[in-house]
Coordinates of C-alpha atoms and ligand atoms in Angstrom, one line a residue:
M251 CA -9.7 -1.6 2.5
S252 CA -12.8 0.6 1.9
R253 CA -12.2 4.4 2.8
F254 CA -8.7 3.8 1.2
H255 CA -8.2 5.9 -1.8
I256 CA -5.1 5.8 -4.0
I257 CA -5.0 8.9 -6.2
E258 CA -4.2 7.9 -9.6
H259 CA -2.9 10.4 -12.0
P260 CA -0.1 10.5 -14.6
L261 CA 1.5 13.5 -13.1
I262 CA 1.4 12.1 -9.5
A263 CA 3.1 8.8 -10.8
H264 CA 5.6 10.8 -12.7
K265 CA 6.4 13.1 -9.6
M266 CA 6.5 9.9 -7.3
S267 CA 9.1 8.5 -9.5
V268 CA 11.3 11.7 -8.8
L269 CA 10.6 11.3 -4.9
R270 CA 11.5 7.7 -5.0
D271 CA 14.9 8.4 -6.7
K272 CA 17.8 8.3 -4.4
E273 CA 19.7 10.7 -6.6
T274 CA 16.9 13.4 -6.0
K275 CA 18.3 16.2 -3.8
T276 CA 16.7 18.0 -1.0
P277 CA 15.7 21.1 -2.9
L278 CA 14.0 19.0 -5.9
F279 CA 12.5 16.5 -3.3
R280 CA 10.9 19.4 -1.3
Q281 CA 9.6 21.1 -4.5
T282 CA 8.3 17.8 -5.9
L283 CA 6.5 16.8 -2.7
R284 CA 4.7 20.1 -2.6
E285 CA 3.7 19.8 -6.3
V286 CA 2.3 16.2 -5.6
A287 CA 0.3 17.7 -2.4
Y288 CA -1.2 20.5 -4.8
L289 CA -2.3 17.5 -7.0
M290 CA -4.0 15.5 -4.2
T291 CA -5.7 18.6 -2.8
F292 CA -8.7 18.2 -5.1
A293 CA -9.4 14.7 -3.8
V294 CA -8.6 15.4 -0.3
T295 CA -10.9 18.3 0.2
Q296 CA -13.8 16.9 -2.1
H297 CA -15.8 16.5 1.2
L298 CA -15.5 19.8 2.7
D299 CA -18.8 21.5 4.0
M300 CA -20.1 24.3 2.1
V301 CA -22.7 27.1 2.7
A302 CA -24.9 28.8 0.2
V303 CA -24.2 32.5 -0.3
R304 CA -25.3 35.4 -2.4
I305 CA -22.5 37.6 -4.0
E306 CA -22.8 40.8 -5.8
T307 CA -20.9 40.7 -9.0
P308 CA -20.2 43.9 -10.8
L309 CA -23.4 43.0 -12.9
E310 CA -25.9 41.3 -10.7
V311 CA -26.5 39.0 -7.7
A312 CA -25.0 35.3 -8.0
D313 CA -25.9 32.4 -5.9
C314 CA -22.5 30.8 -4.9
H315 CA -21.1 28.3 -2.4
Q316 CA -18.3 29.2 0.3
L317 CA -16.6 26.9 2.9
K318 CA -18.4 26.7 6.1
A319 CA -17.2 28.4 9.0
P320 CA -15.3 27.6 11.0
N321 CA -13.0 26.8 8.2
P322 CA -11.0 23.5 8.0
C323 CA -8.1 22.8 10.1
L324 CA -4.9 21.3 8.8
V325 CA -2.9 19.1 11.1
S326 CA 0.8 18.4 10.4
I327 CA 2.6 15.3 12.1
L328 CA 6.0 16.9 12.5
R329 CA 8.1 17.2 11.1
A330 CA 7.8 15.6 7.6
G331 CA 4.0 16.5 7.6
N332 CA 5.0 20.3 7.3
G333 CA 5.9 19.5 3.6
L334 CA 2.2 18.7 2.8
T335 CA 0.4 21.3 5.0
E336 CA 2.6 24.1 3.7
A337 CA 1.4 23.2 0.2
L338 CA -2.3 22.8 1.3
L339 CA -2.2 25.9 2.8
N340 CA -1.3 27.9 -0.5
I341 CA -4.4 26.5 -1.8
L342 CA -6.6 26.8 1.3
P343 CA -5.2 29.9 2.9
E344 CA -8.5 30.0 5.2
A345 CA -7.5 27.0 7.0
S346 CA -6.0 27.1 10.5
V347 CA -3.1 24.8 11.3
G348 CA -2.3 22.5 14.2
H349 CA 0.9 20.7 14.9
L350 CA 1.6 17.5 16.6
G351 CA 5.0 16.5 17.1
M352 CA 5.9 12.6 16.8
A353 CA 9.2 11.1 16.6
R354 CA 9.2 7.5 15.9
N355 CA 11.7 5.5 18.1
D356 CA 14.2 3.6 16.0
E357 CA 14.3 0.6 18.3
T358 CA 10.5 0.1 19.3
L359 CA 9.1 1.9 16.2
K360 CA 6.6 3.4 18.5
P361 CA 5.8 7.2 18.3
E362 CA 7.2 9.4 21.0
K363 CA 5.1 12.5 21.4
Y364 CA 6.9 15.9 21.8
Y365 CA 4.5 18.5 21.1
T366 CA 0.9 19.5 20.7
K367 CA -0.5 22.8 19.5
L368 CA -3.9 22.9 18.2
P369 CA -6.8 25.7 17.6
N370 CA -8.9 26.0 20.7
D371 CA -12.0 25.4 18.6
I372 CA -10.7 22.4 16.8
S373 CA -13.6 20.2 17.7
A374 CA -15.7 22.4 15.4
R375 CA -13.7 22.0 12.4
Q376 CA -13.1 19.5 9.7
V377 CA -9.5 18.2 10.1
I378 CA -7.1 17.0 7.1
L379 CA -4.2 15.2 9.0
A380 CA -1.1 15.1 7.0
D381 CA 2.1 12.9 7.0
P382 CA 3.8 11.9 3.8
M383 CA 4.5 8.5 5.3
L384 CA 2.1 5.8 6.7
A385 CA 4.4 2.8 7.7
T386 CA 3.3 0.8 10.9
A387 CA 0.7 3.7 11.3
G388 CA 1.8 4.2 14.9
S389 CA 2.4 8.0 14.6
T390 CA -1.1 8.3 12.7
I391 CA -3.0 6.4 15.0
A392 CA -1.5 8.3 17.9
A393 CA -2.2 11.6 16.1
I394 CA -5.9 10.7 15.6
D395 CA -6.2 9.5 19.2
I396 CA -5.1 13.1 20.2
L397 CA -7.5 14.7 17.8
R398 CA -10.4 12.5 19.0
D399 CA -9.6 13.2 22.6
H400 CA -9.7 16.9 21.5
G401 CA -13.4 16.3 20.3
V402 CA -12.7 16.3 16.5
K403 CA -15.4 14.3 14.9
D404 CA -14.2 14.8 11.0
I405 CA -10.9 13.8 9.9
V406 CA -9.5 12.6 6.7
F407 CA -5.7 11.5 6.7
M408 CA -3.5 12.1 3.6
C409 CA 0.1 10.8 2.9
L410 CA 2.2 10.2 -0.2
L411 CA 3.1 6.4 0.6
A412 CA 1.2 3.7 2.5
A413 CA 2.5 0.2 3.6
P414 CA -0.2 -2.3 3.4
E415 CA 0.6 -3.3 7.1
G416 CA 0.0 0.4 8.2
G417 CA -3.1 0.8 6.1
E418 CA -4.8 -2.2 7.9
R419 CA -3.8 -1.2 11.2
L420 CA -5.1 2.3 10.8
R421 CA -8.4 1.0 9.4
K422 CA -8.8 -1.3 12.3
A423 CA -8.0 1.4 14.8
H424 CA -9.9 4.2 13.2
P425 CA -12.3 2.9 10.5
D426 CA -14.2 6.1 10.2
V427 CA -11.0 8.1 9.1
P428 CA -10.5 7.9 5.0
I429 CA -7.2 7.6 4.0
F430 CA -5.8 9.5 0.9
T431 CA -2.3 8.2 -0.5
A432 CA -0.4 8.7 -3.8
A433 CA 0.8 5.2 -3.8
L434 CA 0.3 1.9 -1.9
D435 CA 3.8 0.0 -1.5
R436 CA 4.5 -3.5 -1.0
Q437 CA 5.5 -4.2 2.6
L438 CA 7.6 -2.8 5.5
N439 CA 11.1 -4.1 6.2
E440 CA 12.4 -5.3 9.4
K441 CA 13.2 -1.6 10.4
G442 CA 9.8 -0.5 9.6
Y443 CA 10.8 1.2 6.4
I444 CA 8.4 1.1 3.4
L445 CA 9.5 -1.0 0.3
P446 CA 10.1 0.1 -2.2
G447 CA 9.4 3.4 -0.6
L448 CA 11.7 6.8 -0.7
G449 CA 13.5 6.4 2.4
D450 CA 13.2 8.8 5.4
A451 CA 10.8 11.6 4.2
G452 CA 11.9 13.9 7.2
D453 CA 15.5 13.7 6.1
R454 CA 14.8 14.1 2.6
I455 CA 12.7 17.1 3.1
Y456 CA 15.0 18.8 5.4
G457 CA 18.6 17.7 4.3
T458 CA 19.4 16.0 7.6
Ligands
PRP245 C1 8.2 9.4 9.8 C2 6.9 9.9 9.0 C3 6.0 9.4 10.0 C4 6.4 8.1 10.7 C5 6.0 7.1 9.8 O1 8.5 10.3 10.9 O2 7.1 11.1 8.7 O3 5.6 10.3 11.0 O4 7.9 8.2 10.5 O5 6.1 5.8 10.6 P1 4.9 5.0 11.4 O6 3.7 4.8 10.4 O7 5.7 3.8 11.5 O8 4.7 5.6 12.7 P2 9.7 10.4 11.9 O9 9.0 9.7 13.1 O10 11.0 9.8 11.4 O11 10.0 11.9 12.2 P3 10.2 13.0 11.3 O12 9.0 13.4 10.7 O13 10.6 14.1 12.4 O14 11.5 12.8 10.2
URA246 N1 9.2 6.9 7.8 C1 9.8 7.2 6.9 O1 10.1 8.7 6.6 N2 9.9 6.5 5.9 C2 9.6 5.1 5.9 O2 9.7 4.4 5.0 C3 9.0 4.7 7.1 C4 8.9 5.6 8.1

């Protein structure tokens, strides 16, 4: 799986153990997910386009670099994706934010689309698509299909946990989209849940 990046770091590994623990309650889960997202940001944003600028410091002119306009767009796959995008937005406040509502049908495991709101000029922006879970990859593939339909060329996908089955499916459907994950798990169970996993990310973030 080229373009598949597992972000290895002692702090991420530690915090993932907290997220996986069934005893971790919603407030700590949400806080820890935010912290993992912060730690992943460095890798996930490494490719962002820059422009050279000259800035006057209080002492002299300095040659600097800034994010190229239009600034990147964070796209959240609702609802669990909001946990990641809200964290990224703290570090990247210049970003615009798009939302794609997808609910996975418990029986068919297919994503059902219920909401789309994207910036009008999204085709000109670099997109960071976020969802904590890449299970069958149905939701992620459907989200990328929508972004492609809107003319988006540059997309990276960020998650916390990926299943090998979903990683492979996503790679086949969209080979040009890099995948950044905090961990690659063993397999899916018969209900499409990631093993060992962390359970239902949306339920654990929002206490439902
Ligand atoms: C979860 C998760 C992903 C999707 C992953 O969302 O956040 O969006 O399932 O599964 P897949 O790779 O098999 O498509 P869910 O549909 O449960 O919605 P929620 O975020 O509202 O909880
Ligand atoms: N969605 C989740 O939230 N968790 C899984 O393990 C699979 C899909």
